[in-house]
mmCIF file of C-alpha atoms in Angstrom:
data_model
loop_
_atom_site.group_PDB
_atom_site.id
_atom_site.type_symbol
_atom_site.label_atom_id
_atom_site.label_comp_id
_atom_site.label_asym_id
_atom_site.label_seq_id
_atom_site.Cartn_x
_atom_site.Cartn_y
_atom_site.Cartn_z
ATOM 1 C CA UNK A 1013 -18.832 -3.818 3.862
ATOM 2 C CA UNK A 1014 -20.355 -1.156 1.599
ATOM 3 C CA UNK A 1015 -18.980 -1.797 -1.876
ATOM 4 C CA UNK A 1016 -19.089 1.890 -2.837
ATOM 5 C CA UNK A 1017 -17.089 3.072 0.184
ATOM 6 C CA UNK A 1018 -13.331 3.429 -0.338
ATOM 7 C CA UNK A 1019 -11.072 3.324 2.704
ATOM 8 C CA UNK A 1020 -7.910 5.353 2.072
ATOM 9 C CA UNK A 1021 -5.140 4.253 4.420
ATOM 10 C CA UNK A 1022 -2.152 6.549 4.953
ATOM 11 C CA UNK A 1023 0.694 5.191 7.103
ATOM 12 C CA UNK A 1024 2.748 8.064 8.484
ATOM 13 C CA UNK A 1025 5.461 8.823 10.988
ATOM 14 C CA UNK A 1026 6.464 12.411 11.724
ATOM 15 C CA UNK A 1027 4.701 13.852 8.672
ATOM 16 C CA UNK A 1028 2.829 16.708 10.407
ATOM 17 C CA UNK A 1029 4.070 19.257 7.859
ATOM 18 C CA UNK A 1030 2.951 17.158 4.885
ATOM 19 C CA UNK A 1031 -0.472 15.961 6.039
ATOM 20 C CA UNK A 1032 -2.726 19.058 5.631
ATOM 21 C CA UNK A 1033 -1.837 19.566 1.963
ATOM 22 C CA UNK A 1034 -2.001 15.817 1.315
ATOM 23 C CA UNK A 1035 -5.505 15.694 2.812
ATOM 24 C CA UNK A 1036 -6.479 18.690 0.637
ATOM 25 C CA UNK A 1037 -5.322 16.738 -2.410
ATOM 26 C CA UNK A 1038 -7.175 13.591 -1.357
ATOM 27 C CA UNK A 1039 -10.372 15.611 -0.924
ATOM 28 C CA UNK A 1040 -10.019 17.108 -4.404
ATOM 29 C CA UNK A 1041 -9.180 13.764 -6.027
ATOM 30 C CA UNK A 1042 -12.105 11.956 -4.381
ATOM 31 C CA UNK A 1043 -14.781 14.585 -5.115
ATOM 32 C CA UNK A 1044 -18.132 12.894 -5.726
ATOM 33 C CA UNK A 1045 -17.013 9.553 -4.252
ATOM 34 C CA UNK A 1046 -17.844 7.917 -0.945
ATOM 35 C CA UNK A 1047 -14.656 7.525 1.086
ATOM 36 C CA UNK A 1048 -13.111 7.580 4.526
ATOM 37 C CA UNK A 1049 -9.573 8.565 5.432
ATOM 38 C CA UNK A 1050 -7.683 6.365 7.892
ATOM 39 C CA UNK A 1051 -4.356 7.847 8.952
ATOM 40 C CA UNK A 1052 -2.137 5.500 10.923
ATOM 41 C CA UNK A 1053 0.061 7.562 13.235
ATOM 42 C CA UNK A 1054 2.989 5.197 13.577
ATOM 43 C CA UNK A 1055 4.608 6.365 16.803
ATOM 44 C CA UNK A 1056 5.140 9.959 15.639
ATOM 45 C CA UNK A 1057 7.064 12.291 17.932
ATOM 46 C CA UNK A 1058 6.132 15.529 16.124
ATOM 47 C CA UNK A 1059 2.770 17.357 15.983
ATOM 48 C CA UNK A 1060 1.029 14.684 13.891
ATOM 49 C CA UNK A 1061 -1.615 13.981 16.556
ATOM 50 C CA UNK A 1062 -2.661 17.626 16.964
ATOM 51 C CA UNK A 1063 -2.630 18.184 13.197
ATOM 52 C CA UNK A 1064 -4.949 15.216 12.697
ATOM 53 C CA UNK A 1065 -7.306 16.385 15.449
ATOM 54 C CA UNK A 1066 -7.609 19.742 13.703
ATOM 55 C CA UNK A 1067 -8.084 18.136 10.285
ATOM 56 C CA UNK A 1068 -10.806 15.796 11.575
ATOM 57 C CA UNK A 1069 -12.758 18.806 12.850
ATOM 58 C CA UNK A 1070 -12.438 20.659 9.542
ATOM 59 C CA UNK A 1071 -13.285 18.016 6.966
ATOM 60 C CA UNK A 1072 -16.735 16.993 5.701
ATOM 61 C CA UNK A 1073 -15.618 13.344 5.421
ATOM 62 C CA UNK A 1074 -14.373 10.950 8.119
ATOM 63 C CA UNK A 1075 -10.728 11.498 9.105
ATOM 64 C CA UNK A 1076 -9.865 8.653 11.475
ATOM 65 C CA UNK A 1077 -6.595 8.423 13.374
ATOM 66 C CA UNK A 1078 -5.175 5.078 14.433
ATOM 67 C CA UNK A 1079 -2.240 5.518 16.773
ATOM 68 C CA UNK A 1080 0.651 3.157 17.439
ATOM 69 C CA UNK A 1081 2.341 3.923 20.744
ATOM 70 C CA UNK A 1082 5.629 2.791 19.239
ATOM 71 C CA UNK A 1083 6.600 2.752 15.584
ATOM 72 C CA UNK A 1084 5.795 -0.609 13.993
ATOM 73 C CA UNK A 1085 6.722 0.203 10.390
ATOM 74 C CA UNK A 1086 4.838 0.810 7.166
ATOM 75 C CA UNK A 1087 3.549 -2.722 6.605
ATOM 76 C CA UNK A 1088 2.032 -3.153 10.052
ATOM 77 C CA UNK A 1089 0.536 0.325 9.764
ATOM 78 C CA UNK A 1090 -1.223 -0.828 6.584
ATOM 79 C CA UNK A 1091 -2.421 -3.886 8.499
ATOM 80 C CA UNK A 1092 -3.905 -1.704 11.237
ATOM 81 C CA UNK A 1093 -5.687 0.358 8.606
ATOM 82 C CA UNK A 1094 -6.953 -2.727 6.770
ATOM 83 C CA UNK A 1095 -8.602 -4.163 9.885
ATOM 84 C CA UNK A 1096 -10.190 -0.803 10.742
ATOM 85 C CA UNK A 1097 -11.464 -0.197 7.191
ATOM 86 C CA UNK A 1098 -15.219 0.002 6.641
ATOM 87 C CA UNK A 1099 -15.033 0.046 2.842
ATOM 88 C CA UNK A 1100 -14.869 -2.815 0.383
ATOM 89 C CA UNK A 1101 -11.646 -1.499 -1.160
ATOM 90 C CA UNK A 1102 -8.579 -0.194 0.652
ATOM 91 C CA UNK A 1103 -6.438 2.320 -1.231
ATOM 92 C CA UNK A 1104 -2.994 3.002 0.234
ATOM 93 C CA UNK A 1105 -0.791 6.046 -0.223
ATOM 94 C CA UNK A 1106 2.389 7.170 1.528
ATOM 95 C CA UNK A 1107 2.175 10.070 3.970
ATOM 96 C CA UNK A 1108 5.210 11.987 2.700
ATOM 97 C CA UNK A 1109 3.510 13.575 -0.304
ATOM 98 C CA UNK A 1110 5.591 11.786 -2.952
ATOM 99 C CA UNK A 1111 2.536 9.804 -4.072
ATOM 100 C CA UNK A 1112 -0.063 11.938 -5.888
ATOM 101 C CA UNK A 1113 -3.651 11.284 -4.667
ATOM 102 C CA UNK A 1114 -5.037 12.015 -8.152
ATOM 103 C CA UNK A 1115 -4.170 8.402 -9.034
ATOM 104 C CA UNK A 1116 -6.323 6.845 -6.302
ATOM 105 C CA UNK A 1117 -9.569 6.941 -8.356
ATOM 106 C CA UNK A 1118 -7.716 5.487 -11.369
ATOM 107 C CA UNK A 1119 -6.446 2.547 -9.295
ATOM 108 C CA UNK A 1120 -9.845 1.915 -7.722
ATOM 109 C CA UNK A 1121 -11.613 2.049 -11.091
ATOM 110 C CA UNK A 1122 -8.994 -0.221 -12.688
ATOM 111 C CA UNK A 1123 -9.499 -2.791 -9.931
ATOM 112 C CA UNK A 1124 -13.290 -2.692 -10.185
ATOM 113 C CA UNK A 1125 -13.276 -2.908 -13.967
ATOM 114 C CA UNK A 1126 -10.770 -5.775 -14.034
ATOM 115 C CA UNK A 1127 -13.352 -8.164 -12.618
ATOM 116 C CA UNK A 1128 -13.505 -10.797 -9.872
ATOM 117 C CA UNK A 1129 -10.287 -12.546 -10.874
ATOM 118 C CA UNK A 1130 -8.248 -9.503 -9.829
ATOM 119 C CA UNK A 1131 -7.417 -8.778 -6.205
ATOM 120 C CA UNK A 1132 -5.269 -5.649 -6.400
ATOM 121 C CA UNK A 1133 -4.242 -2.675 -8.533
ATOM 122 C CA UNK A 1134 -0.571 -1.750 -8.139
ATOM 123 C CA UNK A 1135 0.867 1.653 -8.995
ATOM 124 C CA UNK A 1136 4.184 1.676 -10.886
ATOM 125 C CA UNK A 1137 6.219 4.859 -10.708
ATOM 126 C CA UNK A 1138 7.471 6.821 -13.694
ATOM 127 C CA UNK A 1139 9.939 9.741 -13.480
ATOM 128 C CA UNK A 1140 11.277 8.745 -10.070
ATOM 129 C CA UNK A 1141 12.268 11.698 -7.874
ATOM 130 C CA UNK A 1142 14.589 9.766 -5.557
ATOM 131 C CA UNK A 1143 18.368 10.093 -5.670
ATOM 132 C CA UNK A 1144 20.210 8.122 -8.348
ATOM 133 C CA UNK A 1145 21.628 5.788 -5.699
ATOM 134 C CA UNK A 1146 18.166 5.063 -4.329
ATOM 135 C CA UNK A 1147 16.767 4.561 -7.834
ATOM 136 C CA UNK A 1148 19.521 2.071 -8.696
ATOM 137 C CA UNK A 1149 19.044 0.209 -5.433
ATOM 138 C CA UNK A 1150 15.285 0.052 -6.013
ATOM 139 C CA UNK A 1151 15.746 -1.069 -9.615
ATOM 140 C CA UNK A 1152 18.051 -3.901 -8.552
ATOM 141 C CA UNK A 1153 15.706 -4.951 -5.732
ATOM 142 C CA UNK A 1154 12.739 -5.019 -8.110
ATOM 143 C CA UNK A 1155 14.704 -7.036 -10.679
ATOM 144 C CA UNK A 1156 15.782 -9.571 -8.058
ATOM 145 C CA UNK A 1157 12.297 -9.861 -6.620
ATOM 146 C CA UNK A 1158 10.732 -10.310 -10.061
ATOM 147 C CA UNK A 1159 13.285 -12.949 -11.057
ATOM 148 C CA UNK A 1160 12.604 -14.986 -7.914
ATOM 149 C CA UNK A 1161 8.870 -14.452 -7.399
ATOM 150 C CA UNK A 1162 7.778 -13.915 -11.019
ATOM 151 C CA UNK A 1163 5.074 -11.445 -9.982
ATOM 152 C CA UNK A 1164 5.131 -9.482 -13.287
ATOM 153 C CA UNK A 1165 5.434 -6.178 -11.404
ATOM 154 C CA UNK A 1166 8.018 -3.561 -12.291
ATOM 155 C CA UNK A 1167 7.756 -1.546 -9.071
ATOM 156 C CA UNK A 1168 6.247 -3.004 -5.899
ATOM 157 C CA UNK A 1169 7.680 -0.296 -3.631
ATOM 158 C CA UNK A 1170 5.145 2.281 -4.840
ATOM 159 C CA UNK A 1171 2.801 3.177 -1.992
ATOM 160 C CA UNK A 1172 -0.168 3.682 -4.339
ATOM 161 C CA UNK A 1173 -2.254 0.508 -4.311
ATOM 162 C CA UNK A 1174 -5.919 -0.506 -4.307
ATOM 163 C CA UNK A 1175 -6.829 -3.875 -2.816
ATOM 164 C CA UNK A 1176 -10.085 -5.583 -1.974
ATOM 165 C CA UNK A 1177 -10.327 -5.327 1.799
ATOM 166 C CA UNK A 1178 -11.140 -8.984 2.421
ATOM 167 C CA UNK A 1179 -8.118 -10.053 0.352
ATOM 168 C CA UNK A 1180 -5.781 -7.586 2.057
ATOM 169 C CA UNK A 1181 -6.767 -8.965 5.450
ATOM 170 C CA UNK A 1182 -5.807 -12.486 4.368
ATOM 171 C CA UNK A 1183 -2.207 -11.576 3.552
ATOM 172 C CA UNK A 1184 0.573 -12.550 5.960
ATOM 173 C CA UNK A 1185 1.885 -9.361 7.562
ATOM 174 C CA UNK A 1186 5.500 -8.809 8.501
ATOM 175 C CA UNK A 1187 7.894 -5.847 8.383
ATOM 176 C CA UNK A 1188 8.094 -5.596 4.588
ATOM 177 C CA UNK A 1189 4.734 -6.959 3.398
ATOM 178 C CA UNK A 1190 3.997 -3.710 1.515
ATOM 179 C CA UNK A 1191 6.877 -4.481 -0.895
ATOM 180 C CA UNK A 1192 5.477 -7.932 -1.783
ATOM 181 C CA UNK A 1193 1.747 -7.265 -2.160
ATOM 182 C CA UNK A 1194 1.484 -8.423 -5.824
ATOM 183 C CA UNK A 1195 3.221 -11.757 -5.114
ATOM 184 C CA UNK A 1196 1.115 -12.351 -1.994
ATOM 185 C CA UNK A 1197 -2.131 -11.474 -3.800
ATOM 186 C CA UNK A 1198 -1.197 -13.895 -6.590
ATOM 187 C CA UNK A 1199 -0.535 -16.523 -3.917
ATOM 188 C CA UNK A 1200 -4.147 -16.081 -2.783
ATOM 189 C CA UNK A 1201 -5.317 -17.037 -6.271
ATOM 190 C CA UNK A 1202 -5.949 -13.574 -7.731
ATOM 191 C CA UNK A 1203 -4.372 -11.474 -10.460
ATOM 192 C CA UNK A 1204 -2.952 -7.957 -10.274
ATOM 193 C CA UNK A 1205 -3.661 -5.028 -12.601
ATOM 194 C CA UNK A 1206 -0.917 -2.400 -13.027
ATOM 195 C CA UNK A 1207 -1.235 1.354 -13.477
ATOM 196 C CA UNK A 1208 1.556 3.811 -14.251
ATOM 197 C CA UNK A 1209 1.764 6.801 -11.910
ATOM 198 C CA UNK A 1210 4.106 9.804 -11.848
ATOM 199 C CA UNK A 1211 6.324 10.225 -8.810
ATOM 200 C CA UNK A 1212 7.094 13.608 -7.264
ATOM 201 C CA UNK A 1213 9.472 15.046 -4.689
ATOM 202 C CA UNK A 1214 8.903 15.052 -0.942
ATOM 203 C CA UNK A 1215 7.806 18.519 0.239
ATOM 204 C CA UNK A 1216 8.937 18.544 3.860
ATOM 205 C CA UNK A 1217 11.147 16.476 6.141
ATOM 206 C CA UNK A 1218 13.241 13.465 5.264
ATOM 207 C CA UNK A 1219 12.513 9.838 4.483
ATOM 208 C CA UNK A 1220 11.927 7.458 7.387
ATOM 209 C CA UNK A 1221 13.227 4.622 5.225
ATOM 210 C CA UNK A 1222 16.911 4.371 4.241
ATOM 211 C CA UNK A 1223 18.678 2.386 1.534
ATOM 212 C CA UNK A 1224 21.404 0.374 3.157
ATOM 213 C CA UNK A 1225 19.704 -0.162 6.525
ATOM 214 C CA UNK A 1226 16.902 -2.141 4.872
ATOM 215 C CA UNK A 1227 18.973 -3.960 2.229
ATOM 216 C CA UNK A 1228 19.753 -7.077 4.263
ATOM 217 C CA UNK A 1229 16.266 -7.159 5.720
ATOM 218 C CA UNK A 1230 14.823 -6.987 2.198
ATOM 219 C CA UNK A 1231 16.870 -10.008 1.114
ATOM 220 C CA UNK A 1232 15.665 -11.959 4.152
ATOM 221 C CA UNK A 1233 12.073 -10.935 3.446
ATOM 222 C CA UNK A 1234 12.446 -12.052 -0.178
ATOM 223 C CA UNK A 1235 13.733 -15.438 0.963
ATOM 224 C CA UNK A 1236 10.805 -15.726 3.358
ATOM 225 C CA UNK A 1237 8.198 -14.915 0.713
ATOM 226 C CA UNK A 1238 9.864 -17.364 -1.687
ATOM 227 C CA UNK A 1239 9.670 -20.083 1.010
ATOM 228 C CA UNK A 1240 6.041 -19.241 1.739
ATOM 229 C CA UNK A 1241 5.081 -19.536 -1.915
ATOM 230 C CA UNK A 1242 6.940 -22.840 -2.224
ATOM 231 C CA UNK A 1243 5.320 -24.374 0.863
ATOM 232 C CA UNK A 1244 1.803 -22.980 0.626
ATOM 233 C CA UNK A 1245 -0.484 -23.999 -2.179
ATOM 234 C CA UNK A 1246 -2.303 -21.311 -4.089
ATOM 235 C CA UNK A 1247 -5.624 -20.755 -2.350
ATOM 236 C CA UNK A 1248 -8.582 -22.375 -4.154
ATOM 237 C CA UNK A 1249 -11.739 -20.433 -4.882
ATOM 238 C CA UNK A 1250 -14.544 -22.106 -2.982
ATOM 239 C CA UNK A 1251 -18.069 -22.387 -4.337
ATOM 240 C CA UNK A 1252 -20.927 -23.998 -2.486
ATOM 241 C CA UNK A 1253 -23.152 -26.118 -4.765
ATOM 242 C CA UNK A 1254 -26.844 -25.547 -4.264
ATOM 243 C CA UNK A 1255 -28.966 -28.715 -4.280
ATOM 244 C CA UNK A 1256 -32.313 -27.009 -4.414
#
């Protein structure tokens, strides 16, 4: 994998109205850098496919569409993007426009500068634009997760992340992996660097992810990750000794 190439993975479902401006912003943020854009069309029923075809023809950089026939969720969309990535680092960002692409270079640079002991850079949102109910629910979920997993991360739900591609591919994927990336990266024997980012409001459409419909599932996922960390030893770093 070319170390300089950055693979930007955007999971999206029914975000046709948001994608052109988001791609404009990615292009501006990544000026002077070598990158590819991988947009995972997660079973969209709107004009996402035609919008992406038009965008791919317009842009001077690769705009790749991966299409799920049926929606598989955000985490498995990230997995699809990770296995298609050609770059040494995968940067993820949500497709709804709430994440600002200007922070992608900061996350990538923070990960590279942190050194070989670090496997991921995690964005942590400031000035949340969600409803108060959603903010409180997220705050409680993050507190509970941190108390149980001790991953030293204030906000794992932020879609802005940068992860070494080979490490991302090693993570166990399930419907909810994207909310546990720091804990799973730590489980692989690496550390996580954190970067504050500023949240913003969604421009078009409505969220594909509710509050109460994922609450029970989140608790079950948390229990599963806790079990995994208890039963699986932290992965050793392997070094072959040269004998001349």
